[in-house]
């Protein structure tokens, strides 16, 4: 609440201020009665039954812009659509693997801690493509796509395999964009 009268004695009062380390603002972390720093628990997001959002009859695109912060395990998830056995996703701690239970696995190169990545995974029956930072890293022209009912970020469908990262942007398109659009999106 600002309360400055211009008289040289009144002032501005700040309640519940939070100092940030670095340039990325985070949500408020209450620390009443605690001394020293408080560590934020890893953010995990999921949405069940996003009907009308996931392209279940036309295909779609998953896009994420993030900074990798933990690249230790090869099984850690970045994002998943669907549930175990009926899914599309991107996982990998040391190497990107774009995956669909419809018979698709596209390897996308090494993941480096601290590196910013813009990734897009386009999917449609017999038309899968993966892009990383404006470069097409693979295609698959023989895969189907499964029925999907959930969205998971930083987690697999059972809540495990958290891949810590600073997510700058996430988009889910319910139609398959062109390869030129995916290239431009990930530059």
Short mmCIF file of N, CA and C in Angstrom, two decimals:
data_model
loop_
_atom_site.label_atom_id
_atom_site.label_comp_id
_atom_site.label_asym_id
_atom_site.label_seq_id
_atom_site.Cartn_x
_atom_site.Cartn_y
_atom_site.Cartn_z
N UNK A 1 0.86 -1.18 0.00
CA UNK A 1 0.00 0.00 0.00
C UNK A 1 0.90 1.23 0.00
N UNK A 2 0.83 2.05 -1.02
CA UNK A 2 1.64 3.27 -1.10
C UNK A 2 0.96 4.39 -0.34
N UNK A 3 1.71 5.07 0.51
CA UNK A 3 1.15 6.15 1.30
C UNK A 3 2.21 7.25 1.42
N UNK A 4 2.50 7.93 0.34
CA UNK A 4 3.50 9.00 0.37
C UNK A 4 2.79 10.33 0.14
N UNK A 5 2.96 11.25 1.08
CA UNK A 5 2.26 12.53 1.06
C UNK A 5 3.06 13.62 0.35
N UNK A 6 4.36 13.37 0.08
CA UNK A 6 5.20 14.40 -0.51
C UNK A 6 5.73 15.38 0.53
N UNK A 7 5.62 15.01 1.81
CA UNK A 7 6.03 15.91 2.89
C UNK A 7 7.41 15.60 3.45
N UNK A 8 8.11 14.61 2.90
CA UNK A 8 9.44 14.27 3.37
C UNK A 8 9.47 13.39 4.60
N UNK A 9 8.34 13.11 5.22
CA UNK A 9 8.32 12.25 6.41
C UNK A 9 7.46 11.01 6.24
N UNK A 10 6.41 11.10 5.45
CA UNK A 10 5.60 9.89 5.22
C UNK A 10 6.38 8.96 4.29
N UNK A 11 5.93 7.75 4.10
CA UNK A 11 6.72 6.82 3.30
C UNK A 11 5.86 5.80 2.58
N UNK A 12 6.51 4.80 2.09
CA UNK A 12 5.85 3.69 1.41
C UNK A 12 6.02 2.46 2.27
N UNK A 13 4.96 1.77 2.51
CA UNK A 13 4.99 0.56 3.32
C UNK A 13 4.83 -0.65 2.42
N UNK A 14 5.68 -1.64 2.61
CA UNK A 14 5.64 -2.86 1.79
C UNK A 14 5.35 -4.04 2.69
N UNK A 15 4.35 -4.80 2.35
CA UNK A 15 3.99 -5.99 3.13
C UNK A 15 4.27 -7.24 2.30
N UNK A 16 4.76 -8.27 2.94
CA UNK A 16 5.02 -9.59 2.33
C UNK A 16 5.93 -9.50 1.11
N UNK A 17 7.02 -8.77 1.23
CA UNK A 17 7.99 -8.67 0.15
C UNK A 17 8.75 -10.00 0.03
N UNK A 18 9.19 -10.30 -1.17
CA UNK A 18 9.98 -11.52 -1.40
C UNK A 18 11.12 -11.17 -2.34
N UNK A 19 12.34 -11.39 -1.90
CA UNK A 19 13.51 -11.16 -2.73
C UNK A 19 13.71 -12.36 -3.64
N UNK A 20 14.08 -12.10 -4.89
CA UNK A 20 14.29 -13.16 -5.86
C UNK A 20 15.77 -13.30 -6.18
N UNK A 21 16.21 -14.53 -6.35
CA UNK A 21 17.58 -14.79 -6.78
C UNK A 21 17.53 -14.98 -8.28
N UNK A 22 18.23 -14.18 -9.03
CA UNK A 22 18.19 -14.28 -10.48
C UNK A 22 17.12 -13.36 -11.05
N UNK A 23 16.84 -13.52 -12.34
CA UNK A 23 15.94 -12.61 -13.03
C UNK A 23 14.54 -13.18 -13.25
N UNK A 24 14.28 -14.40 -12.80
CA UNK A 24 12.99 -15.03 -13.05
C UNK A 24 12.11 -14.94 -11.81
N UNK A 25 10.98 -14.24 -11.90
CA UNK A 25 10.08 -14.08 -10.76
C UNK A 25 9.33 -15.37 -10.49
N UNK A 26 9.13 -15.69 -9.22
CA UNK A 26 8.38 -16.89 -8.84
C UNK A 26 7.17 -16.48 -8.02
N UNK A 27 6.34 -17.44 -7.69
CA UNK A 27 5.19 -17.16 -6.84
C UNK A 27 5.66 -16.97 -5.39
N UNK A 28 4.79 -16.41 -4.56
CA UNK A 28 5.10 -16.11 -3.17
C UNK A 28 5.38 -17.39 -2.38
N UNK A 29 6.45 -17.38 -1.58
CA UNK A 29 6.80 -18.50 -0.71
C UNK A 29 6.71 -17.99 0.73
N UNK A 30 5.67 -18.36 1.49
CA UNK A 30 5.57 -17.88 2.87
C UNK A 30 6.69 -18.46 3.75
N UNK A 31 7.32 -17.59 4.55
CA UNK A 31 8.45 -18.02 5.40
C UNK A 31 8.30 -17.53 6.83
N UNK A 32 7.08 -17.27 7.31
CA UNK A 32 6.89 -16.74 8.64
C UNK A 32 7.57 -17.64 9.67
N UNK A 33 8.33 -16.99 10.57
CA UNK A 33 8.96 -17.70 11.68
C UNK A 33 10.14 -18.58 11.30
N UNK A 34 10.61 -18.51 10.06
CA UNK A 34 11.74 -19.33 9.64
C UNK A 34 12.93 -18.43 9.36
N UNK A 35 14.10 -18.90 9.73
CA UNK A 35 15.30 -18.14 9.41
C UNK A 35 15.99 -18.80 8.23
N UNK A 36 16.69 -18.03 7.47
CA UNK A 36 17.40 -18.57 6.31
C UNK A 36 16.48 -18.74 5.12
N UNK A 37 16.99 -19.36 4.07
CA UNK A 37 16.23 -19.54 2.84
C UNK A 37 15.26 -20.70 2.92
N UNK A 38 14.28 -20.64 2.08
CA UNK A 38 13.30 -21.71 1.96
C UNK A 38 13.36 -22.22 0.53
N UNK A 39 13.39 -23.52 0.36
CA UNK A 39 13.48 -24.12 -0.96
C UNK A 39 12.09 -24.43 -1.48
N UNK A 40 11.84 -24.07 -2.71
CA UNK A 40 10.57 -24.34 -3.37
C UNK A 40 10.52 -25.80 -3.80
N UNK A 41 9.39 -26.42 -3.60
CA UNK A 41 9.16 -27.78 -4.08
C UNK A 41 9.02 -27.71 -5.59
N UNK A 42 9.47 -28.72 -6.32
CA UNK A 42 9.38 -28.74 -7.78
C UNK A 42 7.94 -28.58 -8.23
N UNK A 43 7.72 -27.73 -9.23
CA UNK A 43 6.39 -27.53 -9.78
C UNK A 43 6.03 -28.68 -10.69
N UNK A 44 4.85 -29.21 -10.49
CA UNK A 44 4.31 -30.27 -11.34
C UNK A 44 2.91 -29.86 -11.70
N UNK A 45 2.56 -30.02 -12.95
CA UNK A 45 1.24 -29.60 -13.41
C UNK A 45 0.60 -30.76 -14.16
N UNK A 46 -0.69 -30.97 -13.92
CA UNK A 46 -1.41 -31.94 -14.74
C UNK A 46 -2.85 -31.52 -14.85
N UNK A 47 -3.48 -31.92 -15.92
CA UNK A 47 -4.89 -31.62 -16.18
C UNK A 47 -5.53 -32.87 -16.74
N UNK A 48 -6.57 -33.34 -16.08
CA UNK A 48 -7.27 -34.53 -16.53
C UNK A 48 -8.50 -34.12 -17.34
N UNK A 49 -8.81 -34.90 -18.32
CA UNK A 49 -9.96 -34.72 -19.20
C UNK A 49 -10.00 -33.33 -19.84
N UNK A 50 -8.95 -32.98 -20.60
CA UNK A 50 -8.98 -31.70 -21.30
C UNK A 50 -9.68 -31.84 -22.65
N UNK A 51 -10.94 -32.28 -22.64
CA UNK A 51 -11.66 -32.54 -23.88
C UNK A 51 -11.73 -31.29 -24.73
N UNK A 52 -11.57 -31.47 -26.02
CA UNK A 52 -11.58 -30.36 -26.95
C UNK A 52 -10.24 -29.69 -27.10
N UNK A 53 -9.27 -30.03 -26.25
CA UNK A 53 -7.95 -29.42 -26.33
C UNK A 53 -6.98 -30.34 -27.05
N UNK A 54 -6.96 -31.59 -26.68
CA UNK A 54 -6.05 -32.54 -27.31
C UNK A 54 -6.69 -33.03 -28.61
N UNK A 55 -5.94 -32.93 -29.72
CA UNK A 55 -6.46 -33.34 -31.02
C UNK A 55 -6.54 -34.85 -31.13
N UNK A 56 -7.65 -35.43 -30.74
CA UNK A 56 -7.77 -36.88 -30.74
C UNK A 56 -8.23 -37.43 -32.08
N UNK A 57 -8.69 -36.59 -32.97
CA UNK A 57 -9.09 -37.08 -34.28
C UNK A 57 -8.33 -36.41 -35.41
N UNK A 58 -7.62 -35.32 -35.12
CA UNK A 58 -6.91 -34.60 -36.17
C UNK A 58 -5.41 -34.53 -35.96
N UNK A 59 -4.93 -34.96 -34.81
CA UNK A 59 -3.52 -34.77 -34.50
C UNK A 59 -3.32 -33.46 -33.78
N UNK A 60 -2.07 -33.07 -33.59
CA UNK A 60 -1.79 -31.84 -32.88
C UNK A 60 -0.31 -31.58 -32.76
N UNK A 61 0.03 -30.64 -31.88
CA UNK A 61 1.42 -30.25 -31.63
C UNK A 61 1.57 -29.97 -30.14
N UNK A 62 2.66 -30.44 -29.57
CA UNK A 62 3.06 -30.10 -28.22
C UNK A 62 4.30 -29.22 -28.34
N UNK A 63 4.31 -28.07 -27.68
CA UNK A 63 5.44 -27.14 -27.71
C UNK A 63 5.83 -26.79 -26.28
N UNK A 64 7.13 -26.78 -26.03
CA UNK A 64 7.63 -26.34 -24.72
C UNK A 64 8.94 -25.59 -24.90
N UNK A 65 9.05 -24.47 -24.17
CA UNK A 65 10.26 -23.66 -24.11
C UNK A 65 10.73 -23.74 -22.67
N UNK A 66 11.94 -24.27 -22.44
CA UNK A 66 12.41 -24.47 -21.06
C UNK A 66 13.92 -24.47 -20.97
N UNK A 67 14.40 -24.34 -19.74
CA UNK A 67 15.83 -24.46 -19.44
C UNK A 67 16.01 -25.74 -18.63
N UNK A 68 16.81 -26.66 -19.14
CA UNK A 68 17.04 -27.93 -18.45
C UNK A 68 17.85 -27.68 -17.18
N UNK A 69 17.40 -28.27 -16.08
CA UNK A 69 18.09 -28.07 -14.81
C UNK A 69 18.57 -29.35 -14.16
N UNK A 70 18.16 -30.50 -14.67
CA UNK A 70 18.59 -31.77 -14.10
C UNK A 70 18.64 -32.79 -15.23
N UNK A 71 19.82 -33.22 -15.59
CA UNK A 71 19.96 -34.12 -16.73
C UNK A 71 20.56 -35.46 -16.33
N UNK A 72 20.36 -35.87 -15.08
CA UNK A 72 21.02 -37.07 -14.58
C UNK A 72 20.43 -38.39 -15.02
N UNK A 73 19.13 -38.53 -15.11
CA UNK A 73 18.52 -39.82 -15.39
C UNK A 73 17.93 -39.84 -16.79
N UNK A 74 18.07 -40.95 -17.48
CA UNK A 74 17.57 -41.05 -18.86
C UNK A 74 16.07 -41.27 -18.92
N UNK A 75 15.40 -41.48 -17.78
CA UNK A 75 13.97 -41.77 -17.82
C UNK A 75 13.10 -40.62 -17.32
N UNK A 76 13.66 -39.45 -17.11
CA UNK A 76 12.87 -38.36 -16.57
C UNK A 76 12.01 -37.70 -17.64
N UNK A 77 10.78 -37.33 -17.26
CA UNK A 77 9.80 -36.81 -18.21
C UNK A 77 9.83 -35.29 -18.30
N UNK A 78 9.59 -34.78 -19.49
CA UNK A 78 9.41 -33.36 -19.73
C UNK A 78 7.92 -33.06 -19.84
N UNK A 79 7.21 -33.80 -20.71
CA UNK A 79 5.77 -33.68 -20.79
C UNK A 79 5.18 -34.98 -21.32
N UNK A 80 3.92 -35.21 -20.95
CA UNK A 80 3.18 -36.39 -21.41
C UNK A 80 1.74 -36.01 -21.67
N UNK A 81 1.16 -36.56 -22.71
CA UNK A 81 -0.27 -36.50 -22.95
C UNK A 81 -0.76 -37.93 -22.87
N UNK A 82 -1.80 -38.17 -22.09
CA UNK A 82 -2.37 -39.51 -22.01
C UNK A 82 -2.06 -40.17 -20.70
N UNK A 83 -2.10 -41.48 -20.73
CA UNK A 83 -1.81 -42.28 -19.53
C UNK A 83 -0.99 -43.48 -19.97
N UNK A 84 -0.46 -44.22 -19.01
CA UNK A 84 0.42 -45.35 -19.30
C UNK A 84 -0.19 -46.27 -20.35
N UNK A 85 0.54 -46.51 -21.42
CA UNK A 85 0.08 -47.39 -22.49
C UNK A 85 -0.69 -46.70 -23.59
N UNK A 86 -1.07 -45.44 -23.38
CA UNK A 86 -1.80 -44.66 -24.38
C UNK A 86 -1.33 -43.22 -24.26
N UNK A 87 -0.12 -42.95 -24.82
CA UNK A 87 0.50 -41.66 -24.54
C UNK A 87 1.38 -41.15 -25.68
N UNK A 88 1.62 -39.85 -25.62
CA UNK A 88 2.59 -39.16 -26.46
C UNK A 88 3.41 -38.30 -25.50
N UNK A 89 4.72 -38.25 -25.70
CA UNK A 89 5.50 -37.43 -24.77
C UNK A 89 6.92 -37.20 -25.20
N UNK A 90 7.62 -36.50 -24.31
CA UNK A 90 9.05 -36.24 -24.47
C UNK A 90 9.69 -36.55 -23.13
N UNK A 91 10.67 -37.43 -23.15
CA UNK A 91 11.38 -37.77 -21.92
C UNK A 91 12.86 -37.84 -22.21
N UNK A 92 13.64 -38.05 -21.15
CA UNK A 92 15.08 -38.20 -21.28
C UNK A 92 15.80 -37.17 -20.45
N UNK A 93 16.77 -37.60 -19.72
CA UNK A 93 17.60 -36.70 -18.95
C UNK A 93 18.90 -36.40 -19.68
N UNK A 94 19.48 -37.40 -20.32
CA UNK A 94 20.74 -37.23 -21.05
C UNK A 94 20.51 -37.00 -22.54
N UNK A 95 19.41 -37.51 -23.05
CA UNK A 95 19.08 -37.41 -24.47
C UNK A 95 17.58 -37.26 -24.62
N UNK A 96 17.13 -36.39 -25.53
CA UNK A 96 15.71 -36.24 -25.80
C UNK A 96 15.19 -37.46 -26.54
N UNK A 97 14.04 -37.96 -26.11
CA UNK A 97 13.36 -39.03 -26.83
C UNK A 97 11.89 -38.62 -26.97
N UNK A 98 11.47 -38.33 -28.19
CA UNK A 98 10.08 -38.04 -28.49
C UNK A 98 9.41 -39.39 -28.71
N UNK A 99 8.26 -39.62 -28.07
CA UNK A 99 7.70 -40.96 -28.00
C UNK A 99 6.18 -40.95 -28.18
N UNK A 100 5.68 -42.00 -28.81
CA UNK A 100 4.24 -42.25 -28.86
C UNK A 100 4.01 -43.74 -28.74
N UNK A 101 3.01 -44.12 -27.95
CA UNK A 101 2.67 -45.54 -27.85
C UNK A 101 2.07 -46.06 -29.16
N UNK A 102 1.88 -45.17 -30.12
CA UNK A 102 1.42 -45.55 -31.45
C UNK A 102 2.54 -46.02 -32.35
N UNK A 103 3.72 -46.32 -31.77
CA UNK A 103 4.82 -46.89 -32.53
C UNK A 103 5.89 -45.91 -32.95
N UNK A 104 6.09 -44.81 -32.22
CA UNK A 104 7.05 -43.78 -32.61
C UNK A 104 8.07 -43.57 -31.50
N UNK A 105 9.35 -43.48 -31.89
CA UNK A 105 10.42 -43.10 -30.98
C UNK A 105 11.47 -42.34 -31.80
N UNK A 106 11.60 -41.04 -31.54
CA UNK A 106 12.55 -40.19 -32.26
C UNK A 106 13.56 -39.66 -31.27
N UNK A 107 14.84 -40.00 -31.46
CA UNK A 107 15.91 -39.49 -30.61
C UNK A 107 16.31 -38.10 -31.08
N UNK A 108 16.49 -37.18 -30.11
CA UNK A 108 16.71 -35.80 -30.48
C UNK A 108 18.00 -35.16 -30.02
N UNK A 109 19.00 -35.93 -29.65
CA UNK A 109 20.27 -35.33 -29.26
C UNK A 109 20.39 -35.14 -27.76
N UNK A 110 21.55 -34.68 -27.35
CA UNK A 110 21.89 -34.56 -25.92
C UNK A 110 21.17 -33.40 -25.26
N UNK A 111 20.88 -33.58 -23.96
CA UNK A 111 20.30 -32.53 -23.12
C UNK A 111 21.43 -32.01 -22.22
N UNK A 112 21.60 -30.69 -22.15
CA UNK A 112 22.66 -30.07 -21.38
C UNK A 112 22.05 -29.22 -20.27
N UNK A 113 22.48 -29.43 -19.04
CA UNK A 113 22.01 -28.64 -17.90
C UNK A 113 22.30 -27.17 -18.15
N UNK A 114 21.30 -26.31 -17.90
CA UNK A 114 21.44 -24.88 -18.09
C UNK A 114 21.14 -24.40 -19.50
N UNK A 115 20.97 -25.30 -20.43
CA UNK A 115 20.69 -24.95 -21.83
C UNK A 115 19.20 -24.69 -22.02
N UNK A 116 18.87 -23.67 -22.80
CA UNK A 116 17.47 -23.37 -23.13
C UNK A 116 17.08 -24.16 -24.38
N UNK A 117 15.91 -24.78 -24.32
CA UNK A 117 15.40 -25.57 -25.44
C UNK A 117 13.99 -25.13 -25.79
N UNK A 118 13.74 -25.03 -27.09
CA UNK A 118 12.39 -24.85 -27.61
C UNK A 118 12.12 -26.10 -28.43
N UNK A 119 11.19 -26.92 -27.96
CA UNK A 119 10.91 -28.20 -28.62
C UNK A 119 9.47 -28.24 -29.08
N UNK A 120 9.25 -28.92 -30.19
CA UNK A 120 7.89 -29.14 -30.70
C UNK A 120 7.80 -30.55 -31.24
N UNK A 121 6.69 -31.18 -30.95
CA UNK A 121 6.43 -32.55 -31.38
C UNK A 121 5.07 -32.53 -32.09
N UNK A 122 5.11 -32.64 -33.42
CA UNK A 122 3.89 -32.67 -34.22
C UNK A 122 3.46 -34.11 -34.44
N UNK A 123 2.16 -34.37 -34.31
CA UNK A 123 1.68 -35.74 -34.45
C UNK A 123 0.36 -35.78 -35.21
N UNK A 124 0.28 -36.76 -36.04
CA UNK A 124 -0.91 -37.10 -36.81
C UNK A 124 -0.65 -38.50 -37.34
N UNK A 125 -1.68 -39.25 -37.67
CA UNK A 125 -1.47 -40.60 -38.16
C UNK A 125 -0.47 -40.60 -39.32
N UNK A 126 0.58 -41.39 -39.18
CA UNK A 126 1.64 -41.53 -40.18
C UNK A 126 2.36 -40.22 -40.50
N UNK A 127 2.37 -39.28 -39.57
CA UNK A 127 3.02 -37.99 -39.79
C UNK A 127 3.48 -37.39 -38.46
N UNK A 128 4.57 -37.92 -37.92
CA UNK A 128 5.19 -37.41 -36.69
C UNK A 128 6.45 -36.66 -37.06
N UNK A 129 6.73 -35.56 -36.35
CA UNK A 129 7.95 -34.81 -36.57
C UNK A 129 8.37 -34.16 -35.25
N UNK A 130 9.68 -34.06 -35.04
CA UNK A 130 10.22 -33.45 -33.82
C UNK A 130 11.22 -32.36 -34.19
N UNK A 131 11.09 -31.20 -33.50
CA UNK A 131 11.99 -30.07 -33.70
C UNK A 131 12.59 -29.65 -32.36
N UNK A 132 13.86 -29.29 -32.38
CA UNK A 132 14.54 -28.71 -31.22
C UNK A 132 15.29 -27.48 -31.70
N UNK A 133 14.98 -26.33 -31.12
CA UNK A 133 15.66 -25.07 -31.42
C UNK A 133 15.76 -24.80 -32.92
N UNK A 134 14.65 -24.98 -33.62
CA UNK A 134 14.57 -24.65 -35.05
C UNK A 134 15.10 -25.71 -35.99
N UNK A 135 15.57 -26.84 -35.46
CA UNK A 135 16.14 -27.90 -36.30
C UNK A 135 15.26 -29.15 -36.20
N UNK A 136 14.91 -29.68 -37.36
CA UNK A 136 14.15 -30.94 -37.38
C UNK A 136 15.11 -32.06 -36.98
N UNK A 137 14.75 -32.81 -35.92
CA UNK A 137 15.62 -33.88 -35.43
C UNK A 137 15.13 -35.27 -35.82
N UNK A 138 13.95 -35.36 -36.40
CA UNK A 138 13.48 -36.66 -36.84
C UNK A 138 12.03 -36.64 -37.29
N UNK A 139 11.69 -37.65 -38.09
CA UNK A 139 10.32 -37.84 -38.55
C UNK A 139 9.98 -39.33 -38.45
N UNK A 140 8.71 -39.63 -38.45
CA UNK A 140 8.23 -41.01 -38.51
C UNK A 140 6.94 -40.99 -39.30
N UNK A 141 6.90 -41.75 -40.37
CA UNK A 141 5.73 -41.76 -41.25
C UNK A 141 4.93 -43.05 -41.15
N UNK A 142 5.09 -43.76 -40.03
CA UNK A 142 4.34 -45.02 -39.90
C UNK A 142 3.71 -45.20 -38.52
N UNK A 143 3.45 -44.12 -37.81
CA UNK A 143 2.89 -44.24 -36.47
C UNK A 143 1.45 -43.75 -36.39
N UNK A 144 0.68 -44.39 -35.53
CA UNK A 144 -0.65 -43.89 -35.22
C UNK A 144 -0.55 -43.08 -33.93
N UNK A 145 -1.61 -42.44 -33.54
CA UNK A 145 -1.55 -41.76 -32.24
C UNK A 145 -2.70 -42.26 -31.38
N UNK A 146 -2.41 -42.34 -30.10
CA UNK A 146 -3.35 -42.94 -29.17
C UNK A 146 -4.44 -41.96 -28.71
N UNK A 147 -5.46 -42.49 -28.06
CA UNK A 147 -6.45 -41.66 -27.40
C UNK A 147 -5.82 -41.13 -26.12
N UNK A 148 -5.92 -39.82 -25.91
CA UNK A 148 -5.26 -39.20 -24.76
C UNK A 148 -6.28 -38.43 -23.93
N UNK A 149 -6.09 -38.46 -22.61
CA UNK A 149 -7.08 -37.83 -21.75
C UNK A 149 -6.47 -36.97 -20.65
N UNK A 150 -5.16 -36.79 -20.61
CA UNK A 150 -4.51 -36.02 -19.55
C UNK A 150 -3.28 -35.32 -20.09
N UNK A 151 -2.87 -34.25 -19.40
CA UNK A 151 -1.65 -33.52 -19.70
C UNK A 151 -0.79 -33.51 -18.44
N UNK A 152 0.50 -33.84 -18.57
CA UNK A 152 1.42 -33.83 -17.43
C UNK A 152 2.68 -33.06 -17.82
N UNK A 153 3.08 -32.08 -17.00
CA UNK A 153 4.33 -31.35 -17.20
C UNK A 153 5.25 -31.68 -16.03
N UNK A 154 6.52 -31.94 -16.34
CA UNK A 154 7.53 -32.29 -15.33
C UNK A 154 7.22 -33.59 -14.62
N UNK A 155 6.38 -34.42 -15.19
CA UNK A 155 5.98 -35.65 -14.51
C UNK A 155 5.40 -36.62 -15.52
N UNK A 156 5.48 -37.89 -15.17
CA UNK A 156 4.80 -38.93 -15.92
C UNK A 156 3.42 -39.10 -15.31
N UNK A 157 2.57 -39.90 -15.90
CA UNK A 157 1.18 -40.00 -15.48
C UNK A 157 0.98 -40.50 -14.06
N UNK A 158 1.98 -41.15 -13.47
CA UNK A 158 1.82 -41.61 -12.09
C UNK A 158 2.45 -40.64 -11.08
N UNK A 159 2.88 -39.47 -11.54
CA UNK A 159 3.43 -38.46 -10.64
C UNK A 159 4.91 -38.62 -10.34
N UNK A 160 5.56 -39.60 -10.95
CA UNK A 160 6.98 -39.82 -10.73
C UNK A 160 7.79 -39.24 -11.87
N UNK A 161 9.09 -39.48 -11.82
CA UNK A 161 10.02 -39.08 -12.88
C UNK A 161 10.03 -37.57 -13.10
N UNK A 162 10.09 -36.80 -12.03
CA UNK A 162 10.10 -35.34 -12.17
C UNK A 162 11.42 -34.90 -12.80
N UNK A 163 11.33 -34.15 -13.87
CA UNK A 163 12.48 -33.58 -14.57
C UNK A 163 12.48 -32.09 -14.27
N UNK A 164 13.33 -31.66 -13.36
CA UNK A 164 13.32 -30.25 -12.97
C UNK A 164 13.74 -29.39 -14.16
N UNK A 165 12.99 -28.32 -14.34
CA UNK A 165 13.31 -27.37 -15.41
C UNK A 165 12.58 -26.07 -15.15
N UNK A 166 13.06 -25.02 -15.74
CA UNK A 166 12.39 -23.72 -15.69
C UNK A 166 11.59 -23.60 -16.97
N UNK A 167 10.28 -23.76 -16.88
CA UNK A 167 9.42 -23.72 -18.06
C UNK A 167 9.09 -22.27 -18.37
N UNK A 168 9.45 -21.84 -19.56
CA UNK A 168 9.17 -20.48 -20.02
C UNK A 168 7.81 -20.42 -20.71
N UNK A 169 7.46 -21.49 -21.47
CA UNK A 169 6.21 -21.49 -22.23
C UNK A 169 5.83 -22.92 -22.55
N UNK A 170 4.54 -23.19 -22.57
CA UNK A 170 4.02 -24.50 -22.98
C UNK A 170 2.75 -24.25 -23.77
N UNK A 171 2.65 -24.91 -24.93
CA UNK A 171 1.46 -24.76 -25.77
C UNK A 171 1.05 -26.14 -26.28
N UNK A 172 -0.24 -26.33 -26.39
CA UNK A 172 -0.80 -27.55 -26.95
C UNK A 172 -1.76 -27.14 -28.05
N UNK A 173 -1.46 -27.54 -29.27
CA UNK A 173 -2.30 -27.21 -30.42
C UNK A 173 -3.14 -28.44 -30.76
N UNK A 174 -4.40 -28.23 -31.08
CA UNK A 174 -5.26 -29.38 -31.40
C UNK A 174 -5.33 -29.66 -32.89
N UNK A 175 -4.43 -29.07 -33.67
CA UNK A 175 -4.25 -29.41 -35.08
C UNK A 175 -2.75 -29.52 -35.35
N UNK A 176 -2.40 -30.31 -36.33
CA UNK A 176 -0.99 -30.50 -36.71
C UNK A 176 -0.54 -29.31 -37.53
N UNK A 177 0.42 -28.53 -37.01
CA UNK A 177 0.99 -27.41 -37.75
C UNK A 177 1.93 -27.93 -38.82
N UNK A 178 2.21 -27.10 -39.82
CA UNK A 178 3.15 -27.50 -40.88
C UNK A 178 4.56 -27.55 -40.31
N UNK A 179 5.44 -28.24 -41.01
CA UNK A 179 6.83 -28.32 -40.58
C UNK A 179 7.48 -26.93 -40.57
N UNK A 180 7.14 -26.09 -41.53
CA UNK A 180 7.68 -24.73 -41.56
C UNK A 180 7.23 -23.94 -40.32
N UNK A 181 5.97 -24.12 -39.91
CA UNK A 181 5.47 -23.45 -38.71
C UNK A 181 6.17 -23.97 -37.45
N UNK A 182 6.44 -25.28 -37.40
CA UNK A 182 7.14 -25.86 -36.25
C UNK A 182 8.57 -25.37 -36.18
N UNK A 183 9.22 -25.24 -37.33
CA UNK A 183 10.58 -24.72 -37.35
C UNK A 183 10.62 -23.29 -36.83
N UNK A 184 9.68 -22.45 -37.31
CA UNK A 184 9.63 -21.06 -36.88
C UNK A 184 9.29 -20.95 -35.38
N UNK A 185 8.40 -21.79 -34.90
CA UNK A 185 7.98 -21.79 -33.51
C UNK A 185 9.13 -22.10 -32.55
N UNK A 186 10.04 -22.97 -32.98
CA UNK A 186 11.12 -23.42 -32.11
C UNK A 186 12.43 -22.65 -32.28
N UNK A 187 12.48 -21.68 -33.17
CA UNK A 187 13.72 -20.89 -33.35
C UNK A 187 13.96 -20.00 -32.18
#
